[in-house]
Every structure is written in C-alpha cells, then in structure tokens.
C-alpha cells in the first residue's frame, strides 16, 4: 500500500500534469510563430507562379480564416483544441486543406513506426550486447570494433546515408535510390509487395542501425567499464564468484538500467519521425509532414503529430517509472 | 547452427526473394519499358495529399503531371518562346468582349474528349464557373464573384456576363502557371462536397492518364491515352512520343545526379553547380547550350533586392539608386552563377525575344539618356550597355564560349540587356547629398547611427533569389554598409506584413512576373496599385514592397480600359510604367532567373537548344505546357 502511495500515485499525478503542460505548449508555441497559415497558403501560390489577384487574395483570406477555424478568440481555440484532443479528431490540415489530420497521420505513421521501431529495437539489442562484450573483455580485436565505432559516430547522419547510397545504389546498384515502394506498385498484402517494401526500407534501415548502434554501443561500453571498477564487482571477484555470474548479475544487470531508460525515451521519440532519413531516401513518414506543418503554421497538423508524440514520450517515461522497481531494487526499498 | 551462419542464411534468403520483386534496383517495374518512358523531375514534391487530385480545391503540387496532363486551359502561353504569344487551347479563338467589357464570349474547340470518353462541351465551362462562384474555399472563388450570369448558347459557346467592366476577365482562364481550368461536369456534378472530393482516379483532358502514385507522394506515373487524337495536344501538335511519363523526386541534388548517372532521370533542373557537375560527369548529358553559359536564360521572372518603401532610408529614391550603383553586376554574376545569368534593369523586363522587341529596344535610347542628379549641380548617366560584353570577355578566359560578340542581339538575349554602371563614387555622392556620412570606411545614417541593412530571406540555400541576395550583400559590404540577414521560414508572412527592410524580388507578389509572352504588364503594375498599400504590420494585397505612385495608378487605370488585343496601346502603357519603375528604382532586379537544366540523351534526344529552339527548357520540368512539346523529343533506340 505504501508503495502505491509513495511511488505510484505521485508518478501518475506527475504524468497527468506533464502531459497537460506538454499539450498546452503544443497549442501555444505554434501560435507564437511569426508565420500565418492563411498568408503562407497565399504566398505558396505566388511562390509557385500561380497568379492570385489582390481581389482574390482578400476573398481567400476571409474564406480560409473561416474554414480553418481561426476566427474565434485564443480561448475559444484552446477549448476547441481540448475538445479535439479528447475526441481524437484533430480537424482538417490547414496546409493540406481540407484533408483531415487523422487521414494524414494514418497515411504516414505506419511507415515511420515500421522503420523506426525495428531499427530502434535492433540497434539497441546489438549495441547492448556488443557494447557489453567489448566493455568487459577488452580483447585486441575488440579494440578494432571500438575504433571503427569511434570513427563512425561523429560522421553526420546525412553523410553516412549518402555513403550508403553511393555504395549500394550507385556503385553496386543493389537497392533503389529511394522511395517506400516501387514505381507502379500499389499497397497490398501480398508477398511481392511486402518484399518490395522491405527492399526499399533496407538502406534507410541500415543507416539508422549503424548510427544507432554506434551511439548506444559507446554508452554501453563506457557504463560496463565504469561498473567493472566499482567496489561490489571487485569484491565479487575477490570472493571468487564465477565470471559468468559477475558479468550477468553484477555488471550487465546494472548497466542495463540507463540503457532501458534510453530505449524507453527513444521509443517515445519515434512518433516525431526521422526527417533527414525521409528526405535523403524520399521515404514516407511523419517527419516530412511535421516539417511542412511547422513551416506553414499548420496548427492542426502540428497538434495532431505532437499530441501523439507528447503522449508517447510521457507514457514511455511513466512506463519506465513503473517497471523500474522490477529492475532496480533500490527503487523498491527507497 | 552458429549465430553468424544464421544471419548469413537469412540474408541469402532475403536476396533471393528480392530478386523476385522486380529487376535489380531499376526505378521502373517490369512491363514498363524504359525506352518508352520519359522520367522527369517532380520539382515541388511531395504531393501534399497523395491520392487527392482535386486541384480546384487547393494546392496539390500540380506539377506532378496533374496540370500537364489532367487539366487543359482555355488559353495558354505558347511553349515556343521564339514565336511567343498566346495560343488557343480548349478555346477555338481568342476572348470576345463586348464594347464595355461586361460580356465575354468564349468559343470552344470541337472534338475534345475527357479520357473516360465523354465529350468536352460548354456545359463543363458553365458548370465550373458556377460551382467555383458558389463554393467558398475553391480556388478562384473570389475572382468568380464578378460573374453575374454564365450560360451556354450552344454546345461550344459560353457567355459570361460580368457585374462590372473587366477587359482582363479571361486571364483567369489563361494558363501561365495556373488558371481556372474546366472541371468534368459529368463527374463533379454528382459530388456532394467538391471541397473534400479527392477526384481519384483523375479523368484527363490532356494526352496522358493516371496510372499510379507513391503513397509518400514522391512519384506519379502517367500513360499515353489511346485516344490522344481527341485532345488539344493531338489536334494542334500531333502524337506525344513517350508511352509513359514518370514524375519523380529523388531527393537532394546529389541523389538526382546519381539517378541521372544511372539513366533513371532524363532531366534535371537545379543549381549552376549541379548542372556543371552533371555535364562533367556524364558524356550523355547536355544543357540548353553546348558551351558556356549553358543555361536557358528565358524564365519569365527576375531576381534581385527590393525595398520596403515605408521604411527609412529605403523610401528615398537617391538611396535606392546609390545601392544600385554600388553593385558591380559582372562581379555579382560571376560570384553567384559563374556568370551564367542574363542581366536586366527592369522588374518585369524579362530577358527573351518578345520582351526584347516589345520593350527593351524601344527603351534603349531612353536608358542611354537617363540622367541622375547627384548633387552639387552634377549629373550622371547610369546606364551601362557594355556589361554583358564584359561578362563575355571574362567567360572567354575561363570557358569555351560560342557567342559572337559582334552579334548584339545574341549577346543581349543570352547575357542580358545591360545594367547600371558600377560607380561607387557616384553612389557616395548620392548618399552624401542626403546627409549620410562615411566614417572609418563605414556608412552612417544622417542621424549619425551606423547604417545596417537587414535583408529578409527564406532558408533555402539553393533558391536563386537567395543566392543572388547573398552576392548583393557582399557588394554592399564592400561599399561600407553593414549587412545582416533575417533568415526565416516565415519570410512570406513577414513580407506581406511589411516587416522587413530589404528582401529579394523572387516572385515579388507578381510585381516582377509578367505573362512573358504577351506584352500586357497589367498584373505586374496592378500589384503596385496605391489602393493595396497597407502600413507596416498589416498584410498587403499588393506588392509586399508597398511602393505606389499616382502616375502608376493612372497607367493601371488606362490598362484596365484597354482591350487585351490592342497590343500597341498595351505596349505604350507598358513602356510608360517601366520607365517610371526604373527612374524611381523601385527595386534592383539583377538577373532573369536562369534555367540551369541538364538533359540526358541516353534514352531520349532532340531536346531544345539554340539551334532547335522549340520550347523554353523548363517546360520539361514544371510548366503545364509540357504536353504540347512531347511530340518533339525522339527515342534514341537504346533499350
């Protein structure tokens, strides 16, 4: 009972407050941008060479304000925001009017989740195992891996992606230059289409894996090396505890704690997409949509994407908080 | 089995399976032959709403083939820029107005069919105008409020009665890059809500039909209609050569280059560096010209700095002239675009044969005699007709050049008409005349504060307008003015609100974008109508730069009363407006927007060139007139 009172309830309250503040920030910050969605819409026509006469502009401004629901006071819009949040209907996209935000999310999210969840989990598993082994054993050949990772890690993602493209799409044209699915294909559930999708996802996934592994590998390795020098490990070794036990029960188990936190936070972040990956590989996803939405002050679309992202991050943190006591007895006994 | 072996086994199985999913990594699937497919860049990708082709209800990135193949306008710019002029598309003749411009009669072409077999008739046009007028949120809804009544007198004649006289009402239906094009009545009349209707799959009036699109919106595939003869293209130009046309966006320039090197992209339009790289890397590529300056200079818009005329000191004509005279145009051309640009002194005075004859030639003598009062009783003639030749001299030392310096017209149509003299000493006098001071090599405002120019620009580093403005900033810094940039994604909003000092004239609210192939400058001048000027902080409906002049208002009002076909009066008024703009130095246009184009001749040939000048090159990338030139290209026979 005291665990629930002292640990669980405060965290649930914290979760509700953080989510509420996060969502309110989503409402406020886009409206502080100097970008006006109606004017951006107008200038988009002009930028692309479509002549809009001044008389037309006046009419367009009037109509778009009505259609976009930007006519009420800020408070009215805030109330509408919460209504939309709780009904799960984020309204129409302003920059892609009148397409509903939900439709855009349904189109883009599966691609983002498919790519990023697989690469996030895989890179985490590989990095944890490899980082743990290299961190503990420190063999000569392992140093080579460490050096390789040290070289890869500071390379900007864009360059890594370009190297992969040049290697596997240009010099050895094994993979397509981009896209989520082959030209002429339509999305359907058959083996050929699924394989075609995997083929298109392979290069973006590989680049994300390499970068993800390099980043987490070093974290894991350093954590393991640090734990190795801690008193309880030295004591265990002195007491003659067998190495397997030391590695798994004393080192890896402790090293896993920050890595689990990292994984949880990364999972929450998935919902914001991977903009550079999408741009370089012209891969479908939520990143490009979010970028366009911010650039064009599409309040509803920003709200739709960020609501999911905020809820995902706060829920991940809550989930981590809830499962932490199972991994870390210190939390249970605090 | 050991773990490593398992990994290899999985990889091997995947590779075998991949091989069944299509031939290697080629962009086209089996069944669509590369030698019969034209692959073009999709410049404004991605599709904002993949699968929604209803371009009457908002932005759909229509240069994905939508405005090239699905829609057809009543009138359009002639893709042949040498001949120029406006051609009749769905209309069978030009607009017919009554005496006071309150009635427009549109005669339609016969024998045109939608791709689903229904004939295109006056009913489609009447329905479109009525629907757009009554539906808020549809494009051109505002413009159609001028319509009192629209009706068909027979299957091929439409009459539009207007609420007030308008000699240019038909220009809403005239394709430049966008127009109100007819909807298929037999489809749209059955739709409950036109605004939300996705028009999927679209029915075409053009010579190609939709095949499929990328769920992410990066490519759209089109196939030639079996009945292409029953389209405007078929009637006017003949059979388009490619069986398929694929519009695709490969991503950043590096990837576009890789795609062209793999012969998976037939055309690239990008920056000068990208063009030069491709010309160097591939022996099957070429640009518009075989030698420097390679580019096609004939875009119908200009680039350079422009001012907020409500903000001091840019509201002072002498200051604007001083800023123009402190720019070395040849140095600017070299530093920004390797000299591969055509210079122009007038905001809508674009470089091209039509404008050369209509406007530049009649202006030339006036430009030579144009005189500035630079103070202390001194006068100065700023016009520099030799600038293009100096650029040519520079190029000859650095590139292979195939331009005859003695052929004045060739030089001026390739490198521009001329520009303002580089005269920092005169610029200095103009500023001193107005109380500015140069202290320690830096200019100070009349109140003694250091002069710092803040230039508003967008974030895209490959945008020509941004490239030029960076070069201009360097010129002004050299002259002793501190220059900073306000790089903002909100540049468009800030410009409309007048929250800037200086910006680039790229698409300057149409003040700098004429029809190009018709001499009417009404749309450029009308953007400067004094009735649209708003104070800083309030959005303007006209030109963001907020310049106005009663003399310009008079020209606008005269143009409104001038028949579109009265070319002599239109040109006379156009010249008056141009002189006024130049005299007042309302902006400092520097160059025509250069079309840095690369064609791959691996699968297709007979692309435009100065010797085979059937179209402006960007018709192959983004312009709707593409359909009218696809009969010109020829397959090379390579499989």
Tab-separated table of N, CA, C and O in Angstrom, chain B residues 328-436:
chain	number	residue	atom	x	y	z
B	328	UNK	N	28.623	45.837	-58.517
B	328	UNK	CA	29.327	45.515	-59.763
B	328	UNK	C	28.627	44.284	-60.346
B	328	UNK	O	28.825	43.163	-59.884
B	329	UNK	N	27.801	44.508	-61.341
B	329	UNK	CA	26.925	43.449	-61.832
B	329	UNK	C	27.711	42.271	-62.430
B	329	UNK	O	27.297	41.115	-62.287
B	330	UNK	N	28.840	42.572	-63.055
B	330	UNK	CA	29.622	41.489	-63.663
B	330	UNK	C	30.222	40.619	-62.554
B	330	UNK	O	30.161	39.386	-62.602
B	331	UNK	N	30.771	41.297	-61.550
B	331	UNK	CA	31.334	40.555	-60.416
B	331	UNK	C	30.236	39.731	-59.727
B	331	UNK	O	30.446	38.580	-59.340
B	332	UNK	N	29.059	40.338	-59.601
B	332	UNK	CA	27.935	39.633	-58.965
B	332	UNK	C	27.545	38.394	-59.778
B	332	UNK	O	27.317	37.317	-59.215
B	333	UNK	N	27.488	38.541	-61.079
B	333	UNK	CA	27.110	37.416	-61.945
B	333	UNK	C	28.124	36.280	-61.813
B	333	UNK	O	27.759	35.100	-61.722
B	334	UNK	N	29.407	36.654	-61.756
B	334	UNK	CA	30.459	35.634	-61.674
B	334	UNK	C	30.432	34.949	-60.303
B	334	UNK	O	30.519	33.725	-60.197
B	335	UNK	N	30.276	35.765	-59.254
B	335	UNK	CA	30.343	35.181	-57.903
B	335	UNK	C	29.129	34.314	-57.576
B	335	UNK	O	29.224	33.399	-56.780
B	336	UNK	N	27.992	34.602	-58.179
B	336	UNK	CA	26.794	33.842	-57.802
B	336	UNK	C	26.499	32.686	-58.741
B	336	UNK	O	26.023	31.642	-58.321
B	337	UNK	N	26.717	32.863	-60.039
B	337	UNK	CA	26.283	31.847	-61.000
B	337	UNK	C	27.324	31.575	-62.087
B	337	UNK	O	26.956	31.229	-63.208
B	338	UNK	N	28.604	31.751	-61.764
B	338	UNK	CA	29.662	31.580	-62.758
B	338	UNK	C	29.367	32.383	-64.023
B	338	UNK	O	29.685	31.959	-65.135
B	339	UNK	N	28.705	33.477	-63.848
B	339	UNK	CA	28.379	34.343	-64.986
B	339	UNK	C	27.244	33.834	-65.854
B	339	UNK	O	26.888	34.457	-66.853
B	340	UNK	N	26.640	32.728	-65.477
B	340	UNK	CA	25.634	32.092	-66.341
B	340	UNK	C	24.242	32.657	-66.065
B	340	UNK	O	23.319	31.936	-65.690
B	341	UNK	N	24.133	33.965	-66.254
B	341	UNK	CA	22.861	34.638	-65.992
B	341	UNK	C	22.673	35.747	-67.027
B	341	UNK	O	23.628	36.185	-67.653
B	342	UNK	N	21.441	36.189	-67.167
B	342	UNK	CA	21.144	37.294	-68.081
B	342	UNK	C	20.675	38.472	-67.263
B	342	UNK	O	19.711	38.370	-66.509
B	343	UNK	N	21.379	39.617	-67.410
B	343	UNK	CA	21.063	40.773	-66.563
B	343	UNK	C	19.924	41.614	-67.133
B	343	UNK	O	19.744	41.685	-68.358
B	344	UNK	N	19.169	42.202	-66.244
B	344	UNK	CA	18.054	43.053	-66.690
B	344	UNK	C	17.864	44.205	-65.715
B	344	UNK	O	18.015	44.033	-64.507
B	345	UNK	N	17.542	45.397	-66.227
B	345	UNK	CA	17.400	46.547	-65.324
B	345	UNK	C	15.963	46.789	-64.861
B	345	UNK	O	15.740	47.655	-64.021
B	346	UNK	N	14.985	46.077	-65.396
B	346	UNK	CA	13.587	46.382	-65.061
B	346	UNK	C	12.910	45.218	-64.383
B	346	UNK	O	13.123	44.063	-64.749
B	347	UNK	N	12.102	45.541	-63.378
B	347	UNK	CA	11.486	44.488	-62.557
B	347	UNK	C	10.735	43.454	-63.405
B	347	UNK	O	11.022	42.259	-63.329
B	348	UNK	N	9.783	43.877	-64.262
B	348	UNK	CA	9.162	42.843	-65.095
B	348	UNK	C	9.757	42.792	-66.499
B	348	UNK	O	9.151	42.234	-67.403
B	349	UNK	N	10.960	43.395	-66.691
B	349	UNK	CA	11.573	43.415	-68.022
B	349	UNK	C	12.398	42.134	-68.195
B	349	UNK	O	13.620	42.128	-68.085
B	350	UNK	N	11.705	41.038	-68.445
B	350	UNK	CA	12.388	39.747	-68.507
B	350	UNK	C	13.178	39.629	-69.806
B	350	UNK	O	12.923	40.342	-70.772
B	351	UNK	N	14.159	38.717	-69.794
B	351	UNK	CA	15.024	38.563	-70.965
B	351	UNK	C	14.434	37.483	-71.876
B	351	UNK	O	14.238	36.348	-71.464
B	352	UNK	N	14.142	37.859	-73.080
B	352	UNK	CA	13.554	36.940	-74.061
B	352	UNK	C	13.257	37.724	-75.315
B	352	UNK	O	13.142	38.953	-75.271
B	353	UNK	N	13.129	37.014	-76.426
B	353	UNK	CA	12.978	37.694	-77.714
B	353	UNK	C	11.764	38.633	-77.737
B	353	UNK	O	11.864	39.754	-78.247
B	354	UNK	N	10.646	38.196	-77.166
B	354	UNK	CA	9.450	39.022	-77.203
B	354	UNK	C	9.647	40.342	-76.455
B	354	UNK	O	9.377	41.408	-76.981
B	355	UNK	N	10.120	40.212	-75.227
B	355	UNK	CA	10.309	41.424	-74.426
B	355	UNK	C	11.419	42.305	-74.987
B	355	UNK	O	11.412	43.524	-74.821
B	356	UNK	N	12.364	41.672	-75.616
B	356	UNK	CA	13.460	42.408	-76.257
B	356	UNK	C	12.863	43.340	-77.314
B	356	UNK	O	13.170	44.525	-77.366
B	357	UNK	N	12.006	42.797	-78.154
B	357	UNK	CA	11.409	43.598	-79.227
B	357	UNK	C	10.362	44.570	-78.703
B	357	UNK	O	10.324	45.724	-79.104
B	358	UNK	N	9.515	44.078	-77.797
B	358	UNK	CA	8.415	44.927	-77.322
B	358	UNK	C	8.915	46.073	-76.456
B	358	UNK	O	8.429	47.175	-76.552
B	359	UNK	N	9.850	45.756	-75.576
B	359	UNK	CA	10.189	46.737	-74.557
B	359	UNK	C	11.642	47.196	-74.537
B	359	UNK	O	11.912	48.377	-74.388
B	360	UNK	N	12.589	46.286	-74.653
B	360	UNK	CA	13.967	46.728	-74.479
B	360	UNK	C	14.410	47.642	-75.614
B	360	UNK	O	14.978	48.710	-75.363
B	361	UNK	N	14.149	47.237	-76.855
B	361	UNK	CA	14.588	48.069	-77.985
B	361	UNK	C	14.025	49.492	-77.898
B	361	UNK	O	14.774	50.458	-78.026
B	362	UNK	N	12.698	49.624	-77.643
B	362	UNK	CA	12.186	50.996	-77.518
B	362	UNK	C	12.739	51.751	-76.298
B	362	UNK	O	12.745	52.967	-76.279
B	363	UNK	N	13.220	51.007	-75.308
B	363	UNK	CA	13.740	51.661	-74.093
B	363	UNK	C	15.210	52.045	-74.216
B	363	UNK	O	15.695	52.898	-73.465
B	364	UNK	N	15.907	51.433	-75.138
B	364	UNK	CA	17.367	51.522	-75.170
B	364	UNK	C	17.867	52.979	-75.215
B	364	UNK	O	18.739	53.366	-74.425
B	365	UNK	N	17.283	53.754	-76.124
B	365	UNK	CA	17.739	55.145	-76.260
B	365	UNK	C	17.425	55.922	-74.982
B	365	UNK	O	18.252	56.722	-74.502
B	366	UNK	N	16.253	55.646	-74.417
B	366	UNK	CA	15.863	56.335	-73.180
B	366	UNK	C	16.828	55.982	-72.039
B	366	UNK	O	17.234	56.843	-71.254
B	367	UNK	N	17.208	54.709	-71.983
B	367	UNK	CA	18.141	54.278	-70.935
B	367	UNK	C	19.488	54.991	-71.078
B	367	UNK	O	20.090	55.407	-70.089
B	368	UNK	N	19.932	55.139	-72.329
B	368	UNK	CA	21.222	55.815	-72.570
B	368	UNK	C	21.184	57.256	-72.094
B	368	UNK	O	22.181	57.787	-71.604
B	369	UNK	N	20.025	57.880	-72.228
B	369	UNK	CA	19.920	59.301	-71.871
B	369	UNK	C	19.461	59.533	-70.433
B	369	UNK	O	19.403	60.680	-69.984
B	370	UNK	N	19.102	58.470	-69.760
B	370	UNK	CA	18.631	58.623	-68.382
B	370	UNK	C	19.722	59.308	-67.543
B	370	UNK	O	20.879	58.884	-67.550
B	371	UNK	N	19.331	60.366	-66.837
B	371	UNK	CA	20.326	61.146	-66.091
B	371	UNK	C	19.891	61.315	-64.640
B	371	UNK	O	18.723	61.582	-64.364
B	372	UNK	N	20.862	61.163	-63.754
B	372	UNK	CA	20.573	61.347	-62.328
B	372	UNK	C	21.194	62.653	-61.849
B	372	UNK	O	22.295	63.014	-62.286
B	373	UNK	N	20.495	63.305	-60.920
B	373	UNK	CA	21.064	64.495	-60.286
B	373	UNK	C	21.781	64.013	-59.027
B	373	UNK	O	21.142	63.547	-58.082
B	374	UNK	N	23.110	64.104	-59.044
B	374	UNK	CA	23.857	63.516	-57.914
B	374	UNK	C	24.320	64.569	-56.910
B	374	UNK	O	25.151	64.316	-56.041
B	375	UNK	N	23.784	65.779	-57.049
B	375	UNK	CA	24.101	66.843	-56.085
B	375	UNK	C	25.240	67.735	-56.564
B	375	UNK	O	26.049	67.317	-57.407
B	376	UNK	N	25.304	68.921	-56.018
B	376	UNK	CA	26.363	69.872	-56.369
B	376	UNK	C	26.320	70.252	-57.841
B	376	UNK	O	27.365	70.527	-58.442
B	377	UNK	N	25.160	70.181	-58.429
B	377	UNK	CA	24.993	70.547	-59.837
B	377	UNK	C	25.509	69.484	-60.801
B	377	UNK	O	25.513	69.679	-62.018
B	378	UNK	N	25.924	68.350	-60.249
B	378	UNK	CA	26.485	67.287	-61.113
B	378	UNK	C	25.399	66.353	-61.623
B	378	UNK	O	24.424	66.075	-60.912
B	379	UNK	N	25.596	65.860	-62.833
B	379	UNK	CA	24.656	64.890	-63.414
B	379	UNK	C	25.421	63.607	-63.721
B	379	UNK	O	26.637	63.630	-63.917
B	380	UNK	N	24.676	62.520	-63.795
B	380	UNK	CA	25.337	61.238	-64.082
B	380	UNK	C	24.419	60.352	-64.908
B	380	UNK	O	23.230	60.216	-64.609
B	381	UNK	N	24.986	59.761	-65.973
B	381	UNK	CA	24.212	58.836	-66.801
B	381	UNK	C	24.558	57.408	-66.362
B	381	UNK	O	25.668	56.945	-66.590
B	382	UNK	N	23.620	56.712	-65.705
B	382	UNK	CA	23.968	55.432	-65.068
B	382	UNK	C	23.970	54.210	-65.994
B	382	UNK	O	24.502	53.172	-65.627
B	383	UNK	N	23.376	54.297	-67.165
B	383	UNK	CA	23.190	53.100	-67.991
B	383	UNK	C	24.531	52.580	-68.527
B	383	UNK	O	25.351	53.347	-69.031
B	384	UNK	N	24.707	51.268	-68.375
B	384	UNK	CA	25.946	50.621	-68.831
B	384	UNK	C	25.570	49.527	-69.833
B	384	UNK	O	25.257	48.402	-69.439
B	385	UNK	N	25.601	49.853	-71.131
B	385	UNK	CA	25.196	48.846	-72.112
B	385	UNK	C	26.261	47.771	-72.333
B	385	UNK	O	25.984	46.737	-72.935
B	386	UNK	N	27.484	48.022	-71.817
B	386	UNK	CA	28.601	47.103	-72.118
B	386	UNK	C	28.749	45.955	-71.131
B	386	UNK	O	29.579	45.069	-71.337
B	387	UNK	N	27.971	45.963	-70.055
B	387	UNK	CA	28.163	44.935	-69.014
B	387	UNK	C	28.103	43.508	-69.580
B	387	UNK	O	28.956	42.671	-69.231
B	388	UNK	N	27.152	43.170	-70.467
B	388	UNK	CA	27.135	41.795	-70.993
B	388	UNK	C	28.417	41.439	-71.745
B	388	UNK	O	28.871	40.289	-71.691
B	389	UNK	N	29.002	42.421	-72.407
B	389	UNK	CA	30.236	42.132	-73.158
B	389	UNK	C	31.423	41.923	-72.216
B	389	UNK	O	32.299	41.124	-72.491
B	390	UNK	N	31.416	42.640	-71.093
B	390	UNK	CA	32.493	42.425	-70.106
B	390	UNK	C	32.388	41.012	-69.520
B	390	UNK	O	33.393	40.345	-69.289
B	391	UNK	N	31.159	40.585	-69.315
B	391	UNK	CA	30.938	39.227	-68.799
B	391	UNK	C	31.434	38.206	-69.828
B	391	UNK	O	32.066	37.200	-69.478
B	392	UNK	N	31.158	38.502	-71.081
B	392	UNK	CA	31.591	37.614	-72.166
B	392	UNK	C	33.117	37.536	-72.215
B	392	UNK	O	33.691	36.447	-72.378
B	393	UNK	N	33.774	38.683	-72.054
B	393	UNK	CA	35.247	38.703	-72.064
B	393	UNK	C	35.798	37.835	-70.939
B	393	UNK	O	36.758	37.082	-71.114
B	394	UNK	N	35.192	37.951	-69.776
B	394	UNK	CA	35.634	37.137	-68.625
B	394	UNK	C	35.458	35.653	-68.955
B	394	UNK	O	36.347	34.839	-68.712
B	395	UNK	N	34.295	35.323	-69.529
B	395	UNK	CA	33.991	33.916	-69.798
B	395	UNK	C	34.984	33.320	-70.785
B	395	UNK	O	35.386	32.163	-70.655
B	396	UNK	N	35.381	34.126	-71.760
B	396	UNK	CA	36.301	33.611	-72.793
B	396	UNK	C	37.627	33.168	-72.188
B	396	UNK	O	38.305	32.294	-72.727
B	397	UNK	N	37.983	33.793	-71.077
B	397	UNK	CA	39.253	33.414	-70.422
B	397	UNK	C	39.094	32.141	-69.592
B	397	UNK	O	40.070	31.525	-69.201
B	398	UNK	N	37.874	31.777	-69.291
B	398	UNK	CA	37.652	30.657	-68.370
B	398	UNK	C	36.913	29.465	-68.971
B	398	UNK	O	36.974	28.367	-68.436
B	399	UNK	N	36.163	29.693	-70.025
B	399	UNK	CA	35.337	28.619	-70.603
B	399	UNK	C	35.440	28.651	-72.131
B	399	UNK	O	35.874	29.637	-72.719
B	400	UNK	N	34.966	27.552	-72.713
B	400	UNK	CA	34.771	27.560	-74.153
B	400	UNK	C	33.454	28.314	-74.403
B	400	UNK	O	32.436	27.992	-73.797
B	401	UNK	N	33.523	29.312	-75.261
B	401	UNK	CA	32.323	30.140	-75.481
B	401	UNK	C	32.013	30.194	-76.971
B	401	UNK	O	32.912	30.287	-77.794
B	402	UNK	N	30.743	30.126	-77.287
B	402	UNK	CA	30.333	30.102	-78.679
B	402	UNK	C	29.319	31.220	-78.957
B	402	UNK	O	28.238	30.978	-79.480
B	403	UNK	N	29.675	32.424	-78.515
B	403	UNK	CA	28.782	33.569	-78.736
B	403	UNK	C	29.569	34.605	-79.538
B	403	UNK	O	30.700	34.952	-79.174
B	404	UNK	N	28.972	35.091	-80.604
B	404	UNK	CA	29.653	36.083	-81.438
B	404	UNK	C	29.486	37.463	-80.794
B	404	UNK	O	28.376	37.993	-80.730
B	405	UNK	N	30.598	38.067	-80.304
B	405	UNK	CA	30.460	39.365	-79.617
B	405	UNK	C	29.928	40.463	-80.529
B	405	UNK	O	29.439	41.486	-80.052
B	406	UNK	N	30.047	40.236	-81.853
B	406	UNK	CA	29.564	41.286	-82.771
B	406	UNK	C	28.056	41.191	-82.981
B	406	UNK	O	27.436	42.112	-83.488
B	407	UNK	N	27.499	40.044	-82.620
B	407	UNK	CA	26.052	39.877	-82.771
B	407	UNK	C	25.360	40.418	-81.517
B	407	UNK	O	25.191	39.715	-80.516
B	408	UNK	N	24.991	41.680	-81.602
B	408	UNK	CA	24.452	42.382	-80.424
B	408	UNK	C	23.232	41.659	-79.844
B	408	UNK	O	23.122	41.470	-78.631
B	409	UNK	N	22.337	41.257	-80.738
B	409	UNK	CA	21.100	40.624	-80.267
B	409	UNK	C	21.404	39.303	-79.546
B	409	UNK	O	20.832	39.006	-78.497
B	410	UNK	N	22.331	38.536	-80.113
B	410	UNK	CA	22.668	37.252	-79.483
B	410	UNK	C	23.257	37.478	-78.082
B	410	UNK	O	22.885	36.792	-77.119
B	411	UNK	N	24.160	38.452	-77.991
B	411	UNK	CA	24.777	38.723	-76.681
B	411	UNK	C	23.707	39.180	-75.687
B	411	UNK	O	23.637	38.689	-74.560
B	412	UNK	N	22.847	40.083	-76.129
B	412	UNK	CA	21.866	40.629	-75.192
B	412	UNK	C	20.785	39.619	-74.822
B	412	UNK	O	20.267	39.645	-73.713
B	413	UNK	N	20.465	38.730	-75.751
B	413	UNK	CA	19.450	37.728	-75.409
B	413	UNK	C	20.040	36.559	-74.618
B	413	UNK	O	19.310	35.741	-74.076
B	414	UNK	N	21.370	36.484	-74.582
B	414	UNK	CA	21.999	35.404	-73.814
B	414	UNK	C	22.470	35.892	-72.445
B	414	UNK	O	22.262	35.221	-71.436
B	415	UNK	N	23.087	37.073	-72.429
B	415	UNK	CA	23.675	37.551	-71.174
B	415	UNK	C	22.953	38.761	-70.599
B	415	UNK	O	23.318	39.263	-69.538
B	416	UNK	N	21.955	39.215	-71.308
B	416	UNK	CA	21.142	40.294	-70.761
B	416	UNK	C	21.307	41.600	-71.505
B	416	UNK	O	22.183	41.761	-72.355
B	417	UNK	N	20.411	42.524	-71.146
B	417	UNK	CA	20.303	43.771	-71.895
B	417	UNK	C	21.388	44.792	-71.538
B	417	UNK	O	21.642	45.718	-72.296
B	418	UNK	N	21.998	44.658	-70.387
B	418	UNK	CA	22.897	45.681	-69.850
B	418	UNK	C	22.449	45.966	-68.432
B	418	UNK	O	21.456	45.395	-67.960
B	419	UNK	N	23.210	46.820	-67.743
B	419	UNK	CA	22.819	47.105	-66.364
B	419	UNK	C	23.312	48.483	-65.977
B	419	UNK	O	23.681	49.283	-66.834
B	420	UNK	N	23.362	48.744	-64.693
B	420	UNK	CA	23.808	50.046	-64.200
B	420	UNK	C	25.312	50.027	-64.009
B	420	UNK	O	25.886	48.997	-63.653
B	421	UNK	N	25.937	51.199	-64.242
B	421	UNK	CA	27.385	51.291	-64.098
B	421	UNK	C	27.784	50.984	-62.647
B	421	UNK	O	27.041	51.343	-61.719
B	422	UNK	N	28.942	50.369	-62.512
B	422	UNK	CA	29.476	50.204	-61.163
B	422	UNK	C	30.160	51.519	-60.832
B	422	UNK	O	31.239	51.825	-61.367
B	423	UNK	N	29.505	52.335	-60.008
B	423	UNK	CA	30.003	53.689	-59.754
B	423	UNK	C	29.904	54.024	-58.270
B	423	UNK	O	29.069	54.835	-57.846
B	424	UNK	N	30.774	53.393	-57.448
B	424	UNK	CA	30.686	53.665	-56.002
B	424	UNK	C	30.908	55.130	-55.663
B	424	UNK	O	30.345	55.639	-54.680
B	425	UNK	N	31.695	55.821	-56.497
B	425	UNK	CA	31.948	57.244	-56.207
B	425	UNK	C	30.673	58.068	-56.405
B	425	UNK	O	30.404	59.011	-55.659
B	426	UNK	N	29.861	57.664	-57.377
B	426	UNK	CA	28.587	58.371	-57.597
B	426	UNK	C	27.598	58.001	-56.477
B	426	UNK	O	26.880	58.858	-55.952
B	427	UNK	N	27.616	56.726	-56.113
B	427	UNK	CA	26.748	56.275	-55.013
B	427	UNK	C	27.064	57.082	-53.756
B	427	UNK	O	26.165	57.515	-53.018
B	428	UNK	N	28.366	57.327	-53.539
B	428	UNK	CA	28.813	58.092	-52.375
B	428	UNK	C	28.231	59.510	-52.410
B	428	UNK	O	27.726	60.011	-51.405
B	429	UNK	N	28.283	60.112	-53.603
B	429	UNK	CA	27.769	61.493	-53.726
B	429	UNK	C	26.268	61.541	-53.445
B	429	UNK	O	25.778	62.469	-52.802
B	430	UNK	N	25.557	60.521	-53.938
B	430	UNK	CA	24.109	60.487	-53.714
B	430	UNK	C	23.796	60.374	-52.221
B	430	UNK	O	22.863	61.011	-51.715
B	431	UNK	N	24.585	59.591	-51.533
B	431	UNK	CA	24.344	59.418	-50.099
B	431	UNK	C	24.728	60.680	-49.327
B	431	UNK	O	23.989	61.120	-48.428
B	432	UNK	N	25.867	61.253	-49.682
B	432	UNK	CA	26.311	62.479	-49.005
B	432	UNK	C	25.274	63.586	-49.218
B	432	UNK	O	24.949	64.342	-48.288
B	433	UNK	N	24.748	63.633	-50.445
B	433	UNK	CA	23.698	64.619	-50.767
B	433	UNK	C	22.515	64.513	-49.798
B	433	UNK	O	21.842	65.486	-49.488
B	434	UNK	N	22.297	63.305	-49.291
B	434	UNK	CA	21.148	63.067	-48.395
B	434	UNK	C	21.543	62.991	-46.921
B	434	UNK	O	20.789	62.476	-46.098
B	435	UNK	N	22.754	63.468	-46.613
B	435	UNK	CA	23.160	63.583	-45.219
B	435	UNK	C	23.856	62.352	-44.644
B	435	UNK	O	24.161	62.305	-43.456
B	436	UNK	N	24.093	61.333	-45.445
B	436	UNK	CA	24.823	60.155	-44.951
B	436	UNK	C	26.309	60.511	-44.821
B	436	UNK	O	26.814	61.373	-45.548
